mmCIF file of C-alpha atoms and ligand atoms in Angstrom:
data_model
loop_
_atom_site.group_PDB
_atom_site.id
_atom_site.type_symbol
_atom_site.label_atom_id
_atom_site.label_comp_id
_atom_site.label_asym_id
_atom_site.label_seq_id
_atom_site.Cartn_x
_atom_site.Cartn_y
_atom_site.Cartn_z
ATOM 1 C CA UNK J 1 -21.463 70.409 80.221
ATOM 2 C CA UNK J 2 -17.929 70.290 81.574
ATOM 3 C CA UNK J 3 -16.521 73.530 82.943
ATOM 4 C CA UNK J 4 -13.384 74.394 80.998
ATOM 5 C CA UNK J 5 -10.814 77.010 81.913
ATOM 6 C CA UNK J 6 -11.307 80.001 79.575
ATOM 7 C CA UNK J 7 -7.962 79.172 77.901
ATOM 8 C CA UNK J 8 -9.382 75.875 76.688
ATOM 9 C CA UNK J 9 -12.890 77.252 76.093
ATOM 10 C CA UNK J 10 -11.568 79.790 73.557
ATOM 11 C CA UNK J 11 -9.627 77.110 71.670
ATOM 12 C CA UNK J 12 -6.234 77.150 73.390
ATOM 13 C CA UNK J 13 -2.944 78.133 71.800
ATOM 14 C CA UNK J 14 -4.243 78.194 68.227
ATOM 15 C CA UNK J 15 -7.019 80.729 68.878
ATOM 16 C CA UNK J 16 -4.905 82.827 71.243
ATOM 17 C CA UNK J 17 -2.070 83.043 68.753
ATOM 18 C CA UNK J 18 -4.421 84.186 65.964
ATOM 19 C CA UNK J 19 -6.091 86.651 68.305
ATOM 20 C CA UNK J 20 -2.837 88.258 69.440
ATOM 21 C CA UNK J 21 -1.515 88.523 65.860
ATOM 22 C CA UNK J 22 -4.800 90.129 64.700
ATOM 23 C CA UNK J 23 -4.641 92.471 67.697
ATOM 24 C CA UNK J 24 -1.080 93.740 67.091
ATOM 25 C CA UNK J 25 -1.761 94.182 63.366
ATOM 26 C CA UNK J 26 -4.315 96.757 64.452
ATOM 27 C CA UNK J 27 -2.205 98.258 67.241
ATOM 28 C CA UNK J 28 0.601 98.853 64.733
ATOM 29 C CA UNK J 29 -1.741 100.868 62.514
ATOM 30 C CA UNK J 30 -3.656 102.739 65.204
ATOM 31 C CA UNK J 31 -2.728 106.446 65.385
ATOM 32 C CA UNK J 32 -3.202 106.597 69.195
ATOM 33 C CA UNK J 33 -1.176 103.438 69.874
ATOM 34 C CA UNK J 34 1.553 102.956 67.286
ATOM 35 C CA UNK J 35 3.673 105.903 68.590
ATOM 36 C CA UNK J 36 4.308 104.170 71.949
ATOM 37 C CA UNK J 37 4.925 100.644 70.569
ATOM 38 C CA UNK J 38 8.096 99.333 68.905
ATOM 39 C CA UNK J 39 8.069 99.156 65.083
ATOM 40 C CA UNK J 40 8.616 95.416 65.211
ATOM 41 C CA UNK J 41 5.840 93.930 67.326
ATOM 42 C CA UNK J 42 6.929 90.284 67.168
ATOM 43 C CA UNK J 43 8.533 90.214 70.633
ATOM 44 C CA UNK J 44 5.631 92.170 72.118
ATOM 45 C CA UNK J 45 3.211 89.644 70.581
ATOM 46 C CA UNK J 46 5.266 86.715 71.874
ATOM 47 C CA UNK J 47 5.093 88.078 75.440
ATOM 48 C CA UNK J 48 1.390 88.863 75.131
ATOM 49 C CA UNK J 49 0.663 85.279 74.008
ATOM 50 C CA UNK J 50 2.524 84.041 77.075
ATOM 51 C CA UNK J 51 0.700 86.490 79.336
ATOM 52 C CA UNK J 52 -2.821 85.857 78.040
ATOM 53 C CA UNK J 53 -2.256 82.092 78.255
ATOM 54 C CA UNK J 54 -1.803 82.355 82.012
ATOM 55 C CA UNK J 55 -4.424 85.140 82.394
ATOM 56 C CA UNK J 56 -6.989 82.692 80.970
ATOM 57 C CA UNK J 57 -5.991 79.808 83.191
ATOM 58 C CA UNK J 58 -3.520 78.016 80.899
ATOM 59 C CA UNK J 59 0.114 77.252 81.724
ATOM 60 C CA UNK J 60 2.041 80.101 83.428
ATOM 61 C CA UNK J 61 4.243 80.727 80.376
ATOM 62 C CA UNK J 62 4.785 84.418 81.059
ATOM 63 C CA UNK J 63 5.890 83.990 84.670
ATOM 64 C CA UNK J 64 8.221 81.076 83.865
ATOM 65 C CA UNK J 65 10.205 83.367 81.573
ATOM 66 C CA UNK J 66 9.692 86.870 82.977
ATOM 67 C CA UNK J 67 8.670 86.464 86.634
ATOM 68 C CA UNK J 68 5.724 88.217 88.247
ATOM 69 C CA UNK J 69 3.794 90.173 85.576
ATOM 70 C CA UNK J 70 3.548 93.437 87.628
ATOM 71 C CA UNK J 71 1.621 94.724 84.643
ATOM 72 C CA UNK J 72 0.912 98.213 85.903
ATOM 73 C CA UNK J 73 4.572 98.746 86.793
ATOM 74 C CA UNK J 74 5.698 97.433 83.387
ATOM 75 C CA UNK J 75 3.405 100.002 81.733
ATOM 76 C CA UNK J 76 4.686 102.978 83.750
ATOM 77 C CA UNK J 77 7.350 103.943 81.158
ATOM 78 C CA UNK J 78 4.475 104.661 78.744
ATOM 79 C CA UNK J 79 1.773 107.331 78.965
ATOM 80 C CA UNK J 80 -1.357 105.208 79.198
ATOM 81 C CA UNK J 81 -4.270 107.647 78.827
ATOM 82 C CA UNK J 82 -8.023 106.884 78.838
ATOM 83 C CA UNK J 83 -7.955 107.489 75.055
ATOM 84 C CA UNK J 84 -5.212 104.892 74.631
ATOM 85 C CA UNK J 85 -7.036 102.393 76.849
ATOM 86 C CA UNK J 86 -10.147 102.785 74.678
ATOM 87 C CA UNK J 87 -8.034 102.364 71.532
ATOM 88 C CA UNK J 88 -6.399 99.201 72.960
ATOM 89 C CA UNK J 89 -9.844 97.754 73.738
ATOM 90 C CA UNK J 90 -11.197 98.678 70.278
ATOM 91 C CA UNK J 91 -8.273 96.813 68.646
ATOM 92 C CA UNK J 92 -9.046 93.819 70.872
ATOM 93 C CA UNK J 93 -12.769 93.829 69.965
ATOM 94 C CA UNK J 94 -11.900 93.946 66.262
ATOM 95 C CA UNK J 95 -9.382 91.109 66.702
ATOM 96 C CA UNK J 96 -12.006 89.034 68.536
ATOM 97 C CA UNK J 97 -14.408 89.648 65.636
ATOM 98 C CA UNK J 98 -11.718 88.637 63.132
ATOM 99 C CA UNK J 99 -11.010 85.283 64.813
ATOM 100 C CA UNK J 100 -14.709 84.618 65.441
ATOM 101 C CA UNK J 101 -14.573 84.674 69.234
ATOM 102 C CA UNK J 102 -18.194 84.899 70.372
ATOM 103 C CA UNK J 103 -20.623 84.177 73.174
ATOM 104 C CA UNK J 104 -20.130 84.085 76.923
ATOM 105 C CA UNK J 105 -16.467 83.088 76.749
ATOM 106 C CA UNK J 106 -15.759 86.224 74.690
ATOM 107 C CA UNK J 107 -17.898 88.414 76.962
ATOM 108 C CA UNK J 108 -16.157 87.244 80.121
ATOM 109 C CA UNK J 109 -12.679 87.549 78.612
ATOM 110 C CA UNK J 110 -13.429 90.999 77.208
ATOM 111 C CA UNK J 111 -14.970 92.258 80.469
ATOM 112 C CA UNK J 112 -11.830 91.255 82.357
ATOM 113 C CA UNK J 113 -9.686 93.055 79.780
ATOM 114 C CA UNK J 114 -11.742 96.232 80.291
ATOM 115 C CA UNK J 115 -10.901 96.151 84.013
ATOM 116 C CA UNK J 116 -7.221 95.406 83.363
ATOM 117 C CA UNK J 117 -6.998 98.175 80.742
ATOM 118 C CA UNK J 118 -8.559 100.673 83.174
ATOM 119 C CA UNK J 119 -6.014 99.622 85.793
ATOM 120 C CA UNK J 120 -3.142 100.433 83.356
ATOM 121 C CA UNK J 121 -4.189 104.095 82.975
ATOM 122 C CA UNK J 122 -1.438 106.257 84.510
ATOM 123 C CA UNK J 123 -1.843 109.617 82.681
ATOM 124 C CA UNK J 124 -4.900 111.856 82.098
ATOM 125 C CA UNK J 125 -5.961 112.858 78.585
ATOM 126 C CA UNK J 126 -4.675 116.283 77.488
ATOM 127 C CA UNK J 127 -6.962 119.097 78.613
ATOM 128 C CA UNK J 128 -8.369 120.999 75.653
HETATM 129 C C1 LIG V 201 3.538 95.722 77.013
HETATM 130 C C2 LIG V 201 0.754 99.525 75.940
HETATM 131 C C3 LIG V 201 -2.997 97.417 78.160
HETATM 132 C C4 LIG V 201 -0.362 93.390 78.628
HETATM 133 C C5 LIG V 201 3.103 96.951 76.563
HETATM 134 C C6 LIG V 201 3.944 97.921 75.907
HETATM 135 C C7 LIG V 201 3.182 98.980 75.612
HETATM 136 C C8 LIG V 201 1.835 98.694 76.070
HETATM 137 C C9 LIG V 201 3.603 100.279 74.925
HETATM 138 C C10 LIG V 201 5.449 97.745 75.613
HETATM 139 C C11 LIG V 201 5.610 96.991 74.322
HETATM 140 C C12 LIG V 201 7.046 96.579 74.093
HETATM 141 O O1 LIG V 201 7.962 97.359 74.401
HETATM 142 O O2 LIG V 201 7.250 95.461 73.608
HETATM 143 C C13 LIG V 201 -0.503 99.292 76.452
HETATM 144 C C14 LIG V 201 -1.619 100.220 76.385
HETATM 145 C C15 LIG V 201 -2.661 99.651 77.038
HETATM 146 C C16 LIG V 201 -2.215 98.343 77.494
HETATM 147 C C17 LIG V 201 -1.630 101.591 75.713
HETATM 148 C C18 LIG V 201 -4.024 100.290 77.240
HETATM 149 C C19 LIG V 201 -4.687 100.178 78.379
HETATM 150 C C20 LIG V 201 -2.627 96.122 78.438
HETATM 151 C C21 LIG V 201 -3.502 95.111 78.974
HETATM 152 C C22 LIG V 201 -2.762 93.984 79.107
HETATM 153 C C23 LIG V 201 -1.413 94.287 78.653
HETATM 154 C C24 LIG V 201 -4.987 95.332 79.275
HETATM 155 C C25 LIG V 201 -3.135 92.619 79.600
HETATM 156 C C26 LIG V 201 -4.358 92.133 79.572
HETATM 157 C C27 LIG V 201 0.922 93.680 78.260
HETATM 158 C C28 LIG V 201 2.016 92.750 78.362
HETATM 159 C C29 LIG V 201 3.151 93.428 77.897
HETATM 160 C C30 LIG V 201 2.707 94.758 77.524
HETATM 161 C C31 LIG V 201 1.956 91.319 78.876
HETATM 162 C C32 LIG V 201 4.590 92.893 77.837
HETATM 163 C C33 LIG V 201 5.282 93.229 79.147
HETATM 164 C C34 LIG V 201 6.748 92.839 79.106
HETATM 165 O O3 LIG V 201 7.550 93.589 78.563
HETATM 166 O O4 LIG V 201 7.084 91.770 79.637
HETATM 167 N N1 LIG V 201 1.815 97.445 76.644
HETATM 168 N N2 LIG V 201 -0.913 98.169 77.117
HETATM 169 N N3 LIG V 201 -1.378 95.595 78.256
HETATM 170 N N4 LIG V 201 1.361 94.870 77.759
HETATM 171 FE FE1 LIG V 201 0.248 96.506 77.464
#
C-alpha cells in the first residue's frame, strides 16, 4: 500500500471542507465556545480549511496568505481554558463522525489535534 500524506488519505479538499463546516456548525451552537467566536464563522472556517490543509501535509495555503501560523500567539486574545479545549475537541469528534472519518487516519489526526488543543490553553478554569 502506498503511503499517502494524511491530507490525501482523508480525501483531500472535499473531506476537509465538509469536516470544517460540520465543526463550525457545532462551535457556533456550543455554550462554552460560541461566546468567544464571531457570529459569522465563514472567514474563520476559510482560514481553518487553509490551516488544516497544511497541518495534514497538503499545500501550505495558510502560510501563503497569512504567514507563519504562530497558533498559540494568535489564540492569546481569547481565554482558552481546559473546558474550552475539551469543548473544541468534542465538536471535532462529532464533525469527524458526521463526515464518516474513521480508522487510523482519523485516530492519528485526532491525536495530533488533542496535543495542539492542549498547547492553546492559556487560562485556568474558574475555581469553584
Ligand atoms: C482562530 C478558539 C484550538 C486553529 C480561533 C479563534 C478563536 C479560537 C476564538 C478566532 C476566530 C476568529 O476570530 O475568526 C479556539 C479554542 C480552541 C482552539 C477555544 C481550543 C483549544 C485550535 C486548534 C487549532 C486551531 C487545536 C488547530 C489545529 C485556529 C486557526 C485560527 C483559529 C487556524 C485562525 C487564525 C487566524 O486568525 O489566522 N480559534 N481554538 N484552534 N484557530 Fe483556534
